[in-house]
CSV table of C-alpha atoms in Angstrom, one decimal:
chain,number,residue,atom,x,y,z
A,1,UNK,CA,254.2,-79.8,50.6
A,2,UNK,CA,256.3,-77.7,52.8
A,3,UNK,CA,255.2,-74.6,54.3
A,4,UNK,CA,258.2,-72.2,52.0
A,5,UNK,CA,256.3,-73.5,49.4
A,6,UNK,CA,252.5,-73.7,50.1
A,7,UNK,CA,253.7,-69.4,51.2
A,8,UNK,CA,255.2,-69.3,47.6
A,9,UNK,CA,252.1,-70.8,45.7
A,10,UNK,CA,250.3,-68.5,47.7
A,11,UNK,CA,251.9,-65.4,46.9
A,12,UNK,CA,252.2,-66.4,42.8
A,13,UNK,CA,248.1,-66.9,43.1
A,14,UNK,CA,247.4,-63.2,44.8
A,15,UNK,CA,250.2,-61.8,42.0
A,16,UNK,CA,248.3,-63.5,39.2
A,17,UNK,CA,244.9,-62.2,40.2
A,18,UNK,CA,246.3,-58.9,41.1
A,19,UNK,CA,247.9,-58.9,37.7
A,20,UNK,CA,244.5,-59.2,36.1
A,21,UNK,CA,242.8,-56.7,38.4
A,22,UNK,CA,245.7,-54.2,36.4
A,23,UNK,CA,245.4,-55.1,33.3
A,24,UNK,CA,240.8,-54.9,33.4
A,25,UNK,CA,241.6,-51.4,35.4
A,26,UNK,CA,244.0,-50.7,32.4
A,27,UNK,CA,242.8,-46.9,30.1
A,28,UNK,CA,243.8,-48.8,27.2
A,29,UNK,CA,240.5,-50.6,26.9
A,30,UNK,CA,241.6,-51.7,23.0
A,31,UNK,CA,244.3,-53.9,24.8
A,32,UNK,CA,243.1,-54.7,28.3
A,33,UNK,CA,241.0,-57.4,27.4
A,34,UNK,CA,244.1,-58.8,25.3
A,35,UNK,CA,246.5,-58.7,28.7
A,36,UNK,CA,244.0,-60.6,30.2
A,37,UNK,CA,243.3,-63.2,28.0
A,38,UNK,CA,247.3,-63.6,28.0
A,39,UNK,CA,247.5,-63.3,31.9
A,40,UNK,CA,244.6,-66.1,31.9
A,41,UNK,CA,246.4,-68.3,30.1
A,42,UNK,CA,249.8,-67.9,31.6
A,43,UNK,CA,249.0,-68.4,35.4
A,44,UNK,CA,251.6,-69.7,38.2
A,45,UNK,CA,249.4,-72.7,38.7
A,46,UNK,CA,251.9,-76.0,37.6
A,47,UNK,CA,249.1,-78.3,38.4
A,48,UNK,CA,247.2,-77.8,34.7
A,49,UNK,CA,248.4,-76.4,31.5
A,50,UNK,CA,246.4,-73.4,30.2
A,51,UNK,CA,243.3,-74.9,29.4
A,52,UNK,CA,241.6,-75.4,25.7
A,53,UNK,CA,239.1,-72.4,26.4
A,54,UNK,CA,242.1,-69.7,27.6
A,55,UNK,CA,244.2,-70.9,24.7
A,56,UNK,CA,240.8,-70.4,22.6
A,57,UNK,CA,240.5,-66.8,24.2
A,58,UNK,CA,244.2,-65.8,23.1
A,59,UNK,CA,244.1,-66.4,19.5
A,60,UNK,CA,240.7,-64.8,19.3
A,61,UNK,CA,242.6,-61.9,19.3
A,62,UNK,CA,243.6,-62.4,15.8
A,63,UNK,CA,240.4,-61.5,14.1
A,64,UNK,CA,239.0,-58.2,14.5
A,65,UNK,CA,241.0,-55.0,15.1
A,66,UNK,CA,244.6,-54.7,13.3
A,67,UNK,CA,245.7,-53.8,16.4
A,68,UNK,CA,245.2,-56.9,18.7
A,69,UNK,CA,247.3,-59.5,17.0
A,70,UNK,CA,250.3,-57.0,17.8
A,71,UNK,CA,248.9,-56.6,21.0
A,72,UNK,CA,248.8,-59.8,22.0
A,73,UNK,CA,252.1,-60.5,20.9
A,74,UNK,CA,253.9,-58.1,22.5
A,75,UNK,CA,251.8,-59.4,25.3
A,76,UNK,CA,253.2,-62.7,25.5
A,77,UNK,CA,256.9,-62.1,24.7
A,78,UNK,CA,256.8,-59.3,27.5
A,79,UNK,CA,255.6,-61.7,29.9
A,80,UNK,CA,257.9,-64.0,28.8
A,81,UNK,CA,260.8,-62.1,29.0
A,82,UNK,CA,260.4,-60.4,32.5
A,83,UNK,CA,258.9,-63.8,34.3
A,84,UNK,CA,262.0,-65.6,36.2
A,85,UNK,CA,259.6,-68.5,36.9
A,86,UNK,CA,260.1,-71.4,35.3
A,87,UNK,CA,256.1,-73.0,35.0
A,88,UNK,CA,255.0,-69.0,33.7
A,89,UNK,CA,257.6,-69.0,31.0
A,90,UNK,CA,256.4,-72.8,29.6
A,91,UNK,CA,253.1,-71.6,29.7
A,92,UNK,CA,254.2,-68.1,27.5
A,93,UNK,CA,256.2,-71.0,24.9
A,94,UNK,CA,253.4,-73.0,25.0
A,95,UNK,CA,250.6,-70.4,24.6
A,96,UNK,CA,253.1,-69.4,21.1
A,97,UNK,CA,253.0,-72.7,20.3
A,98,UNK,CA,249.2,-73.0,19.8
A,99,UNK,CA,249.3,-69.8,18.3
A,100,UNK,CA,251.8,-71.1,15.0
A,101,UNK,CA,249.9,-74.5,15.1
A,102,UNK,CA,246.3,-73.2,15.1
A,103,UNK,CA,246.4,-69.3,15.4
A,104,UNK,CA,244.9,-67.3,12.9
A,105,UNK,CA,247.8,-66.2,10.3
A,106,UNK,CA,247.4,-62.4,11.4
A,107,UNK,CA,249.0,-63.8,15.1
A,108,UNK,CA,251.8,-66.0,13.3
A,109,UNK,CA,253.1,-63.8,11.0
A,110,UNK,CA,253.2,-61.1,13.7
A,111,UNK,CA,255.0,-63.8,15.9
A,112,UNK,CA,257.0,-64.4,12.7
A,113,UNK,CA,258.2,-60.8,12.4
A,114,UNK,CA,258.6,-60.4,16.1
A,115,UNK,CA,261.4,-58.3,16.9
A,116,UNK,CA,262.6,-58.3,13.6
A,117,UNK,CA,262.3,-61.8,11.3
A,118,UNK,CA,262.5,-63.5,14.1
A,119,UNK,CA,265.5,-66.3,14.0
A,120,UNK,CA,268.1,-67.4,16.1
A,121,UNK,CA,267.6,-66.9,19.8
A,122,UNK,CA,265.0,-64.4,19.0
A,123,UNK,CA,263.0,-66.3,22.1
A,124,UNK,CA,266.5,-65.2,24.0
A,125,UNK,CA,266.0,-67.8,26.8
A,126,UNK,CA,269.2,-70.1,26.2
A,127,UNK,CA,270.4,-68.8,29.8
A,128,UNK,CA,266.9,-69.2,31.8
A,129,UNK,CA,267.1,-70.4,34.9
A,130,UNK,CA,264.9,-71.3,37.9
A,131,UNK,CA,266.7,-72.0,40.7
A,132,UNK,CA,263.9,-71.9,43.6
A,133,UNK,CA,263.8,-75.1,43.7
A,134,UNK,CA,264.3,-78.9,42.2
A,135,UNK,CA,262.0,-79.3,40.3
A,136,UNK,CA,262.1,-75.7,39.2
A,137,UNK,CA,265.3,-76.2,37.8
A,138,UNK,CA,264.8,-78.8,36.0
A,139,UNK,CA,261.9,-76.8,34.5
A,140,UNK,CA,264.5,-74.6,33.7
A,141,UNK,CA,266.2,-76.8,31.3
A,142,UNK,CA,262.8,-77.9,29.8
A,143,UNK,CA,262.2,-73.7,29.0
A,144,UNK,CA,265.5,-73.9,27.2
A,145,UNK,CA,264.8,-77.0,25.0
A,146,UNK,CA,261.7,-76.0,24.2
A,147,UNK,CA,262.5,-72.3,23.6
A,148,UNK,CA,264.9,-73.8,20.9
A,149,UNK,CA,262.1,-76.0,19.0
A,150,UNK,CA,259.8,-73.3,18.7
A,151,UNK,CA,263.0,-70.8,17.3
A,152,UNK,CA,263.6,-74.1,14.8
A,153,UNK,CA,260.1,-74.2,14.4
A,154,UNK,CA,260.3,-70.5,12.9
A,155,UNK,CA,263.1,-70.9,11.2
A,156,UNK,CA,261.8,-74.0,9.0
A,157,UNK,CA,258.4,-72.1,7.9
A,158,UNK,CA,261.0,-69.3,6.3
A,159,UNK,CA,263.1,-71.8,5.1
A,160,UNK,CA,259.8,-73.7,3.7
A,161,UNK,CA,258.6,-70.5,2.7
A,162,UNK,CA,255.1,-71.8,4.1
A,163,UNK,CA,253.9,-72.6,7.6
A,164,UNK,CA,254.8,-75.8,9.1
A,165,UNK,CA,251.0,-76.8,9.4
A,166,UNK,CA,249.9,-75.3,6.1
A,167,UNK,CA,247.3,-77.9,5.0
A,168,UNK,CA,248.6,-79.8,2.0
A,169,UNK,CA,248.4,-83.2,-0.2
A,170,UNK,CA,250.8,-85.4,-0.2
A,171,UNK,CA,250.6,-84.6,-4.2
A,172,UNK,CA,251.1,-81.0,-3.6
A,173,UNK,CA,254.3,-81.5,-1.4
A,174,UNK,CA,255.6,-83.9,-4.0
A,175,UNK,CA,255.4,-81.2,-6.5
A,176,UNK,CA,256.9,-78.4,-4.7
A,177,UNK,CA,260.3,-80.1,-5.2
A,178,UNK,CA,259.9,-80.9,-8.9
A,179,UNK,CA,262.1,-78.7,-10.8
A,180,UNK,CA,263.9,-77.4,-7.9
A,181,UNK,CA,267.8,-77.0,-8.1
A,182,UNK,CA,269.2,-79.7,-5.9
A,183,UNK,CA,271.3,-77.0,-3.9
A,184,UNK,CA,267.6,-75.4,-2.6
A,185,UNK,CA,266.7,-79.3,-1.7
A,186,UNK,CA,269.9,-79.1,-0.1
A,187,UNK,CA,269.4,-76.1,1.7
A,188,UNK,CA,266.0,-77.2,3.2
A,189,UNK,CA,267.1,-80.4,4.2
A,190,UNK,CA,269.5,-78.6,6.3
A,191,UNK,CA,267.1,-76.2,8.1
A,192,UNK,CA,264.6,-79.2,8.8
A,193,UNK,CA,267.4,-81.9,9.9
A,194,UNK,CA,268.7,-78.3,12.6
A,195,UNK,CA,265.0,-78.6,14.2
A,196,UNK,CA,265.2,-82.2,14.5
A,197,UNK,CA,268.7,-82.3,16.3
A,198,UNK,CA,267.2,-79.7,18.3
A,199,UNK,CA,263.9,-81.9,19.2
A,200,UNK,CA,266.6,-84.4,20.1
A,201,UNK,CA,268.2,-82.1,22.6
A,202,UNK,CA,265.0,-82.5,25.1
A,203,UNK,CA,266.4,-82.4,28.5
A,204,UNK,CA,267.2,-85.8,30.8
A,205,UNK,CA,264.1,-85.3,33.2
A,206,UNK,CA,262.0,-87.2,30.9
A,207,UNK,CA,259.9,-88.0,33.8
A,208,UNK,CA,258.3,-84.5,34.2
A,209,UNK,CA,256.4,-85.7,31.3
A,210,UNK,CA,254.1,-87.2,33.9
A,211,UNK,CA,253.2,-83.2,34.6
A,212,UNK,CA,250.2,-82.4,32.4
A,213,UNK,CA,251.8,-79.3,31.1
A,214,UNK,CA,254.8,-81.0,29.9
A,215,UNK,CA,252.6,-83.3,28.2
A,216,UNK,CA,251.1,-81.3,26.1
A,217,UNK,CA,254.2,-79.8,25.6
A,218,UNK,CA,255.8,-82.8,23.9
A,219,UNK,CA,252.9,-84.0,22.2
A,220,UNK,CA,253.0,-80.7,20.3
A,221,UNK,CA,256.3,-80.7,19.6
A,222,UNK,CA,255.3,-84.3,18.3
A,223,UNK,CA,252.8,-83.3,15.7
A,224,UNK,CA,255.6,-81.0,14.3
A,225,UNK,CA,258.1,-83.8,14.2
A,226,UNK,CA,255.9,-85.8,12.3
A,227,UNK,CA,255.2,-83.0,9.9
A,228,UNK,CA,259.2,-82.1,9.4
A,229,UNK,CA,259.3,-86.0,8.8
A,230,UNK,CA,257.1,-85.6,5.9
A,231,UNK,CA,259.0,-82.7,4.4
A,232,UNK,CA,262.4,-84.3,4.8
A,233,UNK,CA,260.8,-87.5,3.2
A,234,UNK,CA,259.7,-85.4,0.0
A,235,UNK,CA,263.3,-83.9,-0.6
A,236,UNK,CA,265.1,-87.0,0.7
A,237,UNK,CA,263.3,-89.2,-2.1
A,238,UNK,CA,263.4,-86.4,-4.7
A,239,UNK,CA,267.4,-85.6,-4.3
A,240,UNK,CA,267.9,-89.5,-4.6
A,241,UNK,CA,267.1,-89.8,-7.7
A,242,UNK,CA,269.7,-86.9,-8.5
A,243,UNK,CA,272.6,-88.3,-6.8
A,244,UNK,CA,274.4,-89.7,-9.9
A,245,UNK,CA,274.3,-86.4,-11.1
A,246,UNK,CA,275.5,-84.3,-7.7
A,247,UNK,CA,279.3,-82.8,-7.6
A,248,UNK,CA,281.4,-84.1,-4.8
A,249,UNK,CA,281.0,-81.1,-2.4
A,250,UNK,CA,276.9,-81.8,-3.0
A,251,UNK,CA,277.3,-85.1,-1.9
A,252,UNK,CA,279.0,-84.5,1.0
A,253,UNK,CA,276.6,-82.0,2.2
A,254,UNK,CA,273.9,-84.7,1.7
A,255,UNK,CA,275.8,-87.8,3.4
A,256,UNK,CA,276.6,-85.2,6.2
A,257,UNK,CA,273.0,-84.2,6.8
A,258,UNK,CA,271.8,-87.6,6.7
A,259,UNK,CA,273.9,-88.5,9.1
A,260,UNK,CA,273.2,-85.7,11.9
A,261,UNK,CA,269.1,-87.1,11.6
A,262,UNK,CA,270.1,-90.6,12.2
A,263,UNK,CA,272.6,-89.2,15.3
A,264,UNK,CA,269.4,-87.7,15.9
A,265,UNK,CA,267.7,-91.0,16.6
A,266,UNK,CA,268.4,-92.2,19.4
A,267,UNK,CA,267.0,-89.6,21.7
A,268,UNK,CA,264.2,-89.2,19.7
A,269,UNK,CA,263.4,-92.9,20.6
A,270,UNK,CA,263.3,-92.3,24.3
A,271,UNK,CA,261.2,-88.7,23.7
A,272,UNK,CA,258.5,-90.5,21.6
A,273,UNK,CA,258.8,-93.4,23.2
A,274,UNK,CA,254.8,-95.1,22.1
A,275,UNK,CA,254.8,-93.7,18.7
A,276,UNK,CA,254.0,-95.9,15.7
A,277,UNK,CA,256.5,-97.6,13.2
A,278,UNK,CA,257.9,-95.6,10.5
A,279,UNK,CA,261.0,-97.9,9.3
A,280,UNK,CA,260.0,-96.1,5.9
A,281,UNK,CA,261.4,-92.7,6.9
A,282,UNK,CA,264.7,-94.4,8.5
A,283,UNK,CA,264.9,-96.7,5.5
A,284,UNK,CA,265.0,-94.2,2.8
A,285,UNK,CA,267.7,-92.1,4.9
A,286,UNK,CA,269.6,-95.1,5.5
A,287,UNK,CA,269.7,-96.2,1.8
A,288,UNK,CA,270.3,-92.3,0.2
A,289,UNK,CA,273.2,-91.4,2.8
A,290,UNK,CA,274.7,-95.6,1.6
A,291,UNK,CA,274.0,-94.4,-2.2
A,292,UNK,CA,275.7,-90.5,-1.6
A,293,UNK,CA,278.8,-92.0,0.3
A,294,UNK,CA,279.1,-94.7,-2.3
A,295,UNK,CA,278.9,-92.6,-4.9
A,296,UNK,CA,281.7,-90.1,-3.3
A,297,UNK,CA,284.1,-92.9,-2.0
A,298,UNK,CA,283.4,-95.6,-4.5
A,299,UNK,CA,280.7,-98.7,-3.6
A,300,UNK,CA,282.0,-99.8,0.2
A,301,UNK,CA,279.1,-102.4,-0.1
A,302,UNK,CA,277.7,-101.6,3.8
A,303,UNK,CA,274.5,-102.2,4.9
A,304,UNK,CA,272.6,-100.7,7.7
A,305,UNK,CA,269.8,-101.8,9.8
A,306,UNK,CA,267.1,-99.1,8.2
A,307,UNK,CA,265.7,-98.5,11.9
A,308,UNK,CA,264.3,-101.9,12.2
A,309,UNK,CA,262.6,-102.0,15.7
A,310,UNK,CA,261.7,-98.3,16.0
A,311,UNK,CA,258.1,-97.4,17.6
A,312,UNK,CA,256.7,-94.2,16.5
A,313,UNK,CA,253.8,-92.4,16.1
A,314,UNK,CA,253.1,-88.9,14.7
A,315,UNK,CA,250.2,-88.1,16.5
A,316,UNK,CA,250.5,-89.5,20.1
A,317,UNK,CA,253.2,-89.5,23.2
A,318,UNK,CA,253.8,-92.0,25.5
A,319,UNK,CA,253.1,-90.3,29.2
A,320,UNK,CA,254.9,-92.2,32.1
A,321,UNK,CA,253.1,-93.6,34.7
A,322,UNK,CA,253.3,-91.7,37.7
């Protein structure tokens, strides 16, 4: 390690414990211990991720006082939005991350409503950039990518109307989609196949994987892919059985969808590189988006290869050897 940088780490170590000197000093003792759960968590440090106890100690601050959840929030996206260093800003996205997997739903629906409804670019990082050094800048494009999921990631749960990682049945899923119109199947199929694309936008440094924090960044982002899978199996298989009966313009929609996820693929391939088979998933798109054009442009009698040879797994990501 060279000496600019061994001065550097040392400098971000004495601002990060100065930081939490502050915030315990802080008059506003209703918040104080919020800042530094959030400081905790959200160190300089690239060497670990924030660890299970400091992301434990942040969504604690959901339960008790109404005014924490905010707090802690506003907390986060501060920090977020005034760091220009690349390993403190992942640490912010993935600290939010936990908190709409696991948090209580006093912290995600604040995070939900945070500035207003949330949405597109609400994260406001798609010009981030670390340039202090290599590595750092290829952080940089990680913060971007990942910024996006957790915006999609938003986005879905309002599109849903439910979170993301609401606990349910495969029988209750299966009815939420009976007696729907087929434009609202439509119209969630769309929002769920725009966080895909943007899973499979992950940056070309898929070897900083092999840092623990992006690790655990992509194996989040995993668990969420696998759970978009399920809902765009649902409404894939339902919609199906309704294409005889869909007007030109609905076809087209579908076909068109279809075919952004399996553009999609590819790159998702390479991100989950150890996951388990699920030729299923790819089958049933293959064979609706075969049955939609046919139906539009009259029978062309193709056949595709259904994703034969894909390894995938919902709950696990390859991490290169070092």
């Amino acid at each position: 390690m060279s000496l600019r940088k061994k001065l550097r780490n040392l400098t971000h170590n004495l601002k990060d414990k100065a930081s939490v000197i502050a915030a315990a000093l802080s008059i506003k003792r209703h918040v104080s211990s919020v800042h530094i759960h959030v400081l905790r968590a959200t160190t300089h440090s690239l060497s670990t991720p924030p660890s299970e106890s400091q992301i434990a100690a942040v969504l604690s601050t959901g339960h008790g006082s109404h005014l924490r959840p905010r707090a802690c929030i506003n907390a986060l996206m501060d920090r977020l939005h005034r760091t220009r260093n690349a390993t403190v800003a992942l640490k912010c996205l993935f600290t939010l991350h936990n908190v709409m997997a696991k948090g209580p739903l006093t912290l995600k629906d604040n995070l939900s409503y945070y500035p207003s409804y949330g949405g597109h670019n609400f994260l406001n990082l798609s010009t981030f950039r670390d340039d202090s050094d290599l590595q750092a800048l290829e952080l940089s494009a990680w913060v971007r990518w990942y910024a996006g999921v957790l915006e999609h990631l938003v986005t879905v749960s309002r599109v849903l109307s439910y979170y993301l990682t609401t606990k349910m049945e495969t029988r209750e899923r299966e009815c939420l989609v009976l007696g729907v119109s087929s434009g609202d199947l439509l119209c969630k199929i769309q929002g769920l196949v725009a966080f895909v694309e943007q899973v499979s936008r992950v940056p070309d440094s898929l070897h900083l994987q092999r840092i623990d924090l992006v690790y655990e960044m992509v194996r989040l982002v995993s668990e969420d892919y696998g759970s978009v899978q399920r809902e765009i199996f649902v409404r894939v298989e339902e919609i199906r059985k309704r294409v005889g009966d869909l007007d030109v313009g609905e076809l087209r929609e579908l076909v068109g969808y279809l075919e952004r996820l399996e553009e999609s693929k590819e790159r998702l391939v390479l991100l989950f590189v150890n996951r388990k088979r699920n030729d299923g998933f790819w089958d049933l798109i293959c064979r609706t988006k075969n049955e939609g054009g046919g139906d539009e442009r009259g029978d062309r009698g193709e056949v595709a290869d259904g994703g034969e040879g894909e390894e995938e797994r919902v709950d696990s990501v390859h991490k290169p050897v070092p």
